[in-house]
CSV table of C-alpha atoms and ligand atoms in Angstrom, one decimal:
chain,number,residue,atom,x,y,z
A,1,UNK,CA,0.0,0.0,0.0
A,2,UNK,CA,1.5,3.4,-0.9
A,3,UNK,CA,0.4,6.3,1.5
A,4,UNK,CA,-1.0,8.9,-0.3
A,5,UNK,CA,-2.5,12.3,1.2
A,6,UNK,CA,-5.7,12.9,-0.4
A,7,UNK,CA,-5.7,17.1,-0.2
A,8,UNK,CA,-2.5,17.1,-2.4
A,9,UNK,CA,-2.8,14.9,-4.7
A,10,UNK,CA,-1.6,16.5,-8.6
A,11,UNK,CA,-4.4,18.2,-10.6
A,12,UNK,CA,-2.3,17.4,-13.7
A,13,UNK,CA,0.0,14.6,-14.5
A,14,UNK,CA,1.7,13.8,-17.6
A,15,UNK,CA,3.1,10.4,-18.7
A,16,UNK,CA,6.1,10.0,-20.9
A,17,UNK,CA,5.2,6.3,-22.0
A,18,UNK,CA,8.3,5.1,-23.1
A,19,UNK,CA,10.7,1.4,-23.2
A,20,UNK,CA,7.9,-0.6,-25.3
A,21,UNK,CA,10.8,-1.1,-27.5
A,22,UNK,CA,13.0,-2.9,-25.1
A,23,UNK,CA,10.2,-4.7,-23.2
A,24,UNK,CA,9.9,-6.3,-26.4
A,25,UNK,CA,13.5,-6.7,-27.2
A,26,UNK,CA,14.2,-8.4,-24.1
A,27,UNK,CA,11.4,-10.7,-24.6
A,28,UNK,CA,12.8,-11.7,-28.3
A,29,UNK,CA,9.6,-10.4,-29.2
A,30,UNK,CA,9.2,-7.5,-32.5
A,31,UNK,CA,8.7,-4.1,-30.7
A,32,UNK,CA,5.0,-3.6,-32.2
A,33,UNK,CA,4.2,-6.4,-29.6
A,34,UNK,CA,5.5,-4.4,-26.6
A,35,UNK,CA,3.0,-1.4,-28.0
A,36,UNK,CA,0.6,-3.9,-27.9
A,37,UNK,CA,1.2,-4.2,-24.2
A,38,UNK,CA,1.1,-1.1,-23.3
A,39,UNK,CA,-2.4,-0.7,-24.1
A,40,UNK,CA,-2.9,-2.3,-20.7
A,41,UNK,CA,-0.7,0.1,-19.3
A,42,UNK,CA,-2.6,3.0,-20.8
A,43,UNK,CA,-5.6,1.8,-18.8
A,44,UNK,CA,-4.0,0.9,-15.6
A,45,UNK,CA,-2.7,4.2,-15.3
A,46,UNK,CA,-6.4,5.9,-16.0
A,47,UNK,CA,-8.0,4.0,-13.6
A,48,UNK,CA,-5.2,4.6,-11.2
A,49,UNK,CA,-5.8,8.4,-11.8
A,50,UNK,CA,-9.7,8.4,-11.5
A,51,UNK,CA,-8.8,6.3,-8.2
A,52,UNK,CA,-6.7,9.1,-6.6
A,53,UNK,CA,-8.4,12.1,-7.9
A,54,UNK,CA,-5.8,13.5,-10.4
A,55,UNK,CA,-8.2,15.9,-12.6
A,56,UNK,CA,-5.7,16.1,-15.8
A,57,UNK,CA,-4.1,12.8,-17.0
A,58,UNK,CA,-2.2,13.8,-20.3
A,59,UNK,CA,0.3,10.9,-22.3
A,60,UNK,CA,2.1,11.4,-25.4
A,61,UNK,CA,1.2,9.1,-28.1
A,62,UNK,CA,3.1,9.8,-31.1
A,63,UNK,CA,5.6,13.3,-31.4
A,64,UNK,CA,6.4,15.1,-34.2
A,65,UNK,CA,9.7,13.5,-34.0
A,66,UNK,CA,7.8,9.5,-34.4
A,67,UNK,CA,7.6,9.8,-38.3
A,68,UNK,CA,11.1,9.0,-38.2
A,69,UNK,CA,10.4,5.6,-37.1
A,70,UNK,CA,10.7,2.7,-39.6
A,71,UNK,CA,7.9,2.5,-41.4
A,72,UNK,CA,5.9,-0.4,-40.6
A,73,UNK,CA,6.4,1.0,-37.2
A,74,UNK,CA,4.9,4.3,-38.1
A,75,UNK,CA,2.2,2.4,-40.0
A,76,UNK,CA,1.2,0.1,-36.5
A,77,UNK,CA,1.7,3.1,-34.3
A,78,UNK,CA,-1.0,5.3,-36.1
A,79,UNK,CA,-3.2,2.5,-36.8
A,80,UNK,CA,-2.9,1.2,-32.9
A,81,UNK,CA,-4.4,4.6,-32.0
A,82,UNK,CA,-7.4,4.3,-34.2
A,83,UNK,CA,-8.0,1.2,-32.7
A,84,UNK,CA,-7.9,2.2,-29.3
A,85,UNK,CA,-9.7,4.7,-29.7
A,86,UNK,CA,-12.4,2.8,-31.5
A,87,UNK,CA,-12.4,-0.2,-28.5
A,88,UNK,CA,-11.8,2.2,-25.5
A,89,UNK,CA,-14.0,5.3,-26.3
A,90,UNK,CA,-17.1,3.6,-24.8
A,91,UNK,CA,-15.6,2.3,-21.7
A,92,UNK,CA,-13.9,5.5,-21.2
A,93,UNK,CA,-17.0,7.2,-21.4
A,94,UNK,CA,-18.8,5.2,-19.1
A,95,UNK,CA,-15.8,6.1,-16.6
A,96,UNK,CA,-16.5,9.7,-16.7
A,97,UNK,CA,-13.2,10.3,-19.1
A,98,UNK,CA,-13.2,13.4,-21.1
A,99,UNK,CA,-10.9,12.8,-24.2
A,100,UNK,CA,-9.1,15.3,-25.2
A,101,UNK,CA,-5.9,15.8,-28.3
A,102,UNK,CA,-3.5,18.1,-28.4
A,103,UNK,CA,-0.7,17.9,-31.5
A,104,UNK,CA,-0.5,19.4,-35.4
A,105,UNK,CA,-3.5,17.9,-37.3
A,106,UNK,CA,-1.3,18.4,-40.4
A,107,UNK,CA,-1.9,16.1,-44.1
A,108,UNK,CA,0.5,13.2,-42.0
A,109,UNK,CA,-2.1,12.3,-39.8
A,110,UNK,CA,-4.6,10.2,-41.9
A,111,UNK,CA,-8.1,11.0,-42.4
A,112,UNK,CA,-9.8,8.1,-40.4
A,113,UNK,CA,-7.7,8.9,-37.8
A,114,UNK,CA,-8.8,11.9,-37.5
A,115,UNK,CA,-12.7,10.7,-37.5
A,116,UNK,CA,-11.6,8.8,-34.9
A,117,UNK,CA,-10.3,11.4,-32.7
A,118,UNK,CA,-13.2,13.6,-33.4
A,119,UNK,CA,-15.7,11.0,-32.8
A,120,UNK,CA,-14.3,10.6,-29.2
A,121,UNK,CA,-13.7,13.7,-28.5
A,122,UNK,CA,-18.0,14.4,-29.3
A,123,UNK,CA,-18.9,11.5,-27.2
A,124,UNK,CA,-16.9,12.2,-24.3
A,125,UNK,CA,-17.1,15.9,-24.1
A,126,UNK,CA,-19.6,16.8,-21.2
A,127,UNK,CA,-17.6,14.2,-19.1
A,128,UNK,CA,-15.8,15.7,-16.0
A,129,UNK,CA,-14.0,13.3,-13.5
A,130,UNK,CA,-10.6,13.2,-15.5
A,131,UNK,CA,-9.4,15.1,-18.7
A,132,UNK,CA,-7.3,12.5,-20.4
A,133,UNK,CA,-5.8,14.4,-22.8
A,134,UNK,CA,-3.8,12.3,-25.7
A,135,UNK,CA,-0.4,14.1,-27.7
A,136,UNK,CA,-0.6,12.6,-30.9
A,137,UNK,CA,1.9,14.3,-33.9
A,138,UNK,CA,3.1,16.4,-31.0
A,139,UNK,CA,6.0,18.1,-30.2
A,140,UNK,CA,6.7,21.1,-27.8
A,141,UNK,CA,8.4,23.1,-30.0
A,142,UNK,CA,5.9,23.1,-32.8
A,143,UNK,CA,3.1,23.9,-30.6
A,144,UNK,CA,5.1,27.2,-29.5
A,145,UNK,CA,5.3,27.8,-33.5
A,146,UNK,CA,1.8,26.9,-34.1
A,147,UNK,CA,1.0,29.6,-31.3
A,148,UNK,CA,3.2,32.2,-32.4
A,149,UNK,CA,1.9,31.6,-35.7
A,150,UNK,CA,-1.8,31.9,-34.3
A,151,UNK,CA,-1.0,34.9,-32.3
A,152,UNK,CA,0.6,37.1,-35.7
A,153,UNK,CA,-2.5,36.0,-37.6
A,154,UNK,CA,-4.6,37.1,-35.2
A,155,UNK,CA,-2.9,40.6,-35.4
A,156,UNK,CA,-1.7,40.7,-31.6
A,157,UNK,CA,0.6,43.6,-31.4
A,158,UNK,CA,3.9,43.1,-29.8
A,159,UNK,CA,3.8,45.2,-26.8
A,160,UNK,CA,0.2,43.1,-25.7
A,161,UNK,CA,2.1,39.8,-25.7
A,162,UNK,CA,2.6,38.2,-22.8
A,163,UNK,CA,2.4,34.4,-20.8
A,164,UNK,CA,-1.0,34.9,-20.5
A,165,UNK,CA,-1.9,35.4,-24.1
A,166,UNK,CA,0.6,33.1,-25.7
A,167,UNK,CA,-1.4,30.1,-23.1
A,168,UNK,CA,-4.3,31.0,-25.3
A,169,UNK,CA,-2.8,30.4,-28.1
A,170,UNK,CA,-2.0,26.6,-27.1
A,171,UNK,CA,-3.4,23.9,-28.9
A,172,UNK,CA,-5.8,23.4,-25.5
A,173,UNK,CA,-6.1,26.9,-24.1
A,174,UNK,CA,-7.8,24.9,-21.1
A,175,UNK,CA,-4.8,22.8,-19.9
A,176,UNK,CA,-3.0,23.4,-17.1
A,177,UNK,CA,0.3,23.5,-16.1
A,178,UNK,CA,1.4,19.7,-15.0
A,179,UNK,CA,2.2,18.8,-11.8
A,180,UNK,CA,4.0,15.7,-12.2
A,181,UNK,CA,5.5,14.3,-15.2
A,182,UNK,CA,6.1,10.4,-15.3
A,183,UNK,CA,8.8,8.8,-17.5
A,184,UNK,CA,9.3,5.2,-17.2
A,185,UNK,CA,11.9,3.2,-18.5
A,186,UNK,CA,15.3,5.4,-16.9
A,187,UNK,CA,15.3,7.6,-19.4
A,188,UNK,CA,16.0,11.1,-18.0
A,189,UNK,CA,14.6,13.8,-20.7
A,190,UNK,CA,11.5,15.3,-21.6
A,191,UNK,CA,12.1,15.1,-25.4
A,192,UNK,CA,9.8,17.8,-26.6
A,193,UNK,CA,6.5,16.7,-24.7
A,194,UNK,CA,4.9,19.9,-23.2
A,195,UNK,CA,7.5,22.7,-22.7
A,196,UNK,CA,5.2,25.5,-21.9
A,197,UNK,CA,3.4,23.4,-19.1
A,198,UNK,CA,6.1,21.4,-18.2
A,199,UNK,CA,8.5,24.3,-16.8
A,200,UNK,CA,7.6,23.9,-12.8
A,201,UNK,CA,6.4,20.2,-13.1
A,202,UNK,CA,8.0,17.6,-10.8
A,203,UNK,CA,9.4,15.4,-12.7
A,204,UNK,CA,10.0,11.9,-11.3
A,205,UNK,CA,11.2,8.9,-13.4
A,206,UNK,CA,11.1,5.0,-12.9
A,207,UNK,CA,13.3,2.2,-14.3
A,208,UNK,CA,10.1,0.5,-15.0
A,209,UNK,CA,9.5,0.0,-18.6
A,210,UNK,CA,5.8,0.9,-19.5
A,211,UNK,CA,4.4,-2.2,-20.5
A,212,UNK,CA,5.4,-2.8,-17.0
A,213,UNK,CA,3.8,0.4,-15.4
A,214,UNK,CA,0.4,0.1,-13.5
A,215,UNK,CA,-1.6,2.1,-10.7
A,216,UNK,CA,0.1,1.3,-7.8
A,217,UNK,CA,3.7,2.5,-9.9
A,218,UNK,CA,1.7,5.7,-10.3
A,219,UNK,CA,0.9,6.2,-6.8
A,220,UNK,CA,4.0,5.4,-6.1
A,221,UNK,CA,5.1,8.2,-7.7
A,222,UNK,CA,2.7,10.5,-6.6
A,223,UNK,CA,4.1,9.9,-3.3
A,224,UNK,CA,7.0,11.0,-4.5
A,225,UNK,CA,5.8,14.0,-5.8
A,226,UNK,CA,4.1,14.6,-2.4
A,227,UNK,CA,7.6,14.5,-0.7
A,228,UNK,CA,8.7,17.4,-2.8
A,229,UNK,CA,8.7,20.9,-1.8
A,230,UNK,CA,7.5,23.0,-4.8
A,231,UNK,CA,9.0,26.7,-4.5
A,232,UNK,CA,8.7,28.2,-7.6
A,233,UNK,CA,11.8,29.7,-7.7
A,234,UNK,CA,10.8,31.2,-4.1
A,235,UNK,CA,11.9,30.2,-1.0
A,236,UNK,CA,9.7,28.1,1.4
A,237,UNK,CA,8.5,30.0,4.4
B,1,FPP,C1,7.6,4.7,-26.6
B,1,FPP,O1,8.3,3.4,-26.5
B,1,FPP,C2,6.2,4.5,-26.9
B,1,FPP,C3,5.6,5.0,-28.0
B,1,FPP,C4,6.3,5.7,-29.1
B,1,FPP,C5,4.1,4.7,-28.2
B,1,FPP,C6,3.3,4.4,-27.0
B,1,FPP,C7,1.9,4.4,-27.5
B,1,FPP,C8,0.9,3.7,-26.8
B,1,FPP,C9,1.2,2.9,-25.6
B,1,FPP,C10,-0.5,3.7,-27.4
B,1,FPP,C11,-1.1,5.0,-27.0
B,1,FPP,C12,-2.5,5.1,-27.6
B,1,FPP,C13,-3.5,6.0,-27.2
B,1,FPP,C14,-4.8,6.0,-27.9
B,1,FPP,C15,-3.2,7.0,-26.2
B,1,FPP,P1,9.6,3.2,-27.4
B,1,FPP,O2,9.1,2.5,-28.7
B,1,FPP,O3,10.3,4.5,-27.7
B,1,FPP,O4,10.4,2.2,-26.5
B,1,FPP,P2,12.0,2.1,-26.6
B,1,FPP,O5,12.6,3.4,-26.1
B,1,FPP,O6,12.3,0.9,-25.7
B,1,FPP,O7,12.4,1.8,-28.0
């Protein structure tokens, strides 16, 4: 049992889902098949969230930097997230999941994919007990051109800019800053996922390789991230 103090639990944590590669490898297995497990993963750890209150629950699907991938690899990736989506959209509903995306929807990501994402994010959208929030063709550095982009077409002159208004100009105005990010598999980077909301976040990583991750990893470390002292480049009183 991890102890867990209910009043501080993160209102928005954000999963780096990485090492499917090497779970497979180790198991002489192709690495598709350690995707494949990490669907279970992917579930484990929204049930863990809905079970401990965390509002925001945002992983990173495919980045911009994914296409790079071999690819059959690319090919499975893209078409595994159609398919979750189309199995898990129902279930998620029923859980009180909102479904959110955040990423370029540019001519890469294919058109039923798209549906896809659209159809879940209609059916899901009134929901409010977690914002699960998928980054699929996402990187950090394109959404901070896609907002300065969006902010010089929208006329902003320069003197108005500030933090404020280049939030709204995200690809989800609405998300938070996250509180803890996850990586598993002792890898120690962020690699492009979410710079804007990422620069206080806790950041605490596992050895665990995600096909290997469930909810009591992720308590585990939100009890890390309860043992930190968050300052905000202040001191603490
Ligand atoms: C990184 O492991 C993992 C990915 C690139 C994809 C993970 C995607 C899922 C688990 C499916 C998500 C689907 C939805 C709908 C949210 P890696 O291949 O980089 O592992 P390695 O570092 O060991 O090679």
């Amino acid at each position: 049992m991890v102890s867990i103090d209910p009043k501080a639990v993160p209102n928005h944590v954000a999963c780096v889902m990485d090492g499917n590669g090497r779970w497979a490898e180790q198991r002489g297995l192709a690495r598709i098949e350690g995707h494949k497990m990490g669907e279970h993963s992917l579930i484990e750890t929204i049930e863990g969230a809905l079970e401990l209150g965390v509002k925001w629950l945002t992983v990173y699907a495919f980045s911009t930097e994914n296409w790079k991938r071999p690819p059959d690899e690319v090919k499975f990736l893209i078409g595994f997230n159609e398919d979750i989506l189309q199995r898990r959209q129902q279930e998620l509903h029923e859980m009180g999941v909102q479904i959110r995306f955040v990423g370029r929807t540019d001519w890469r990501v294919p058109k039923r994919l798209t549906k896809r994402m659209n159809e879940a994010r209609e059916l899901t959208k009134n929901n409010r007990r977690l914002i699960f929030t998928i980054a699929f063709n996402y990187g950090g550095r394109a959404e901070v051109v896609d907002a300065v982009k969006s902010l010089m077409k929208a006329g902003v002159s320069p003197d108005k800019v500030n933090e404020k208004l280049i939030a709204r100009h995200l690809y989800d105005p609405k998300m938070p800053e996250v509180d803890l990010m996850v990586r598993t598999s002792g890898e120690f980077r962020t690699s492009n996922f979410l710079l804007w909301h990422l620069a206080y976040s806790e950041m605490v990583f596992t050895d665990t390789l995600w096909p290997d991750f469930n909810r009591t990893h992720l308590a585990e470390a939100v009890a890390e991230y309860q043992s930190r002292s968050r300052r905000y480049g202040g001191v603490t009183a």
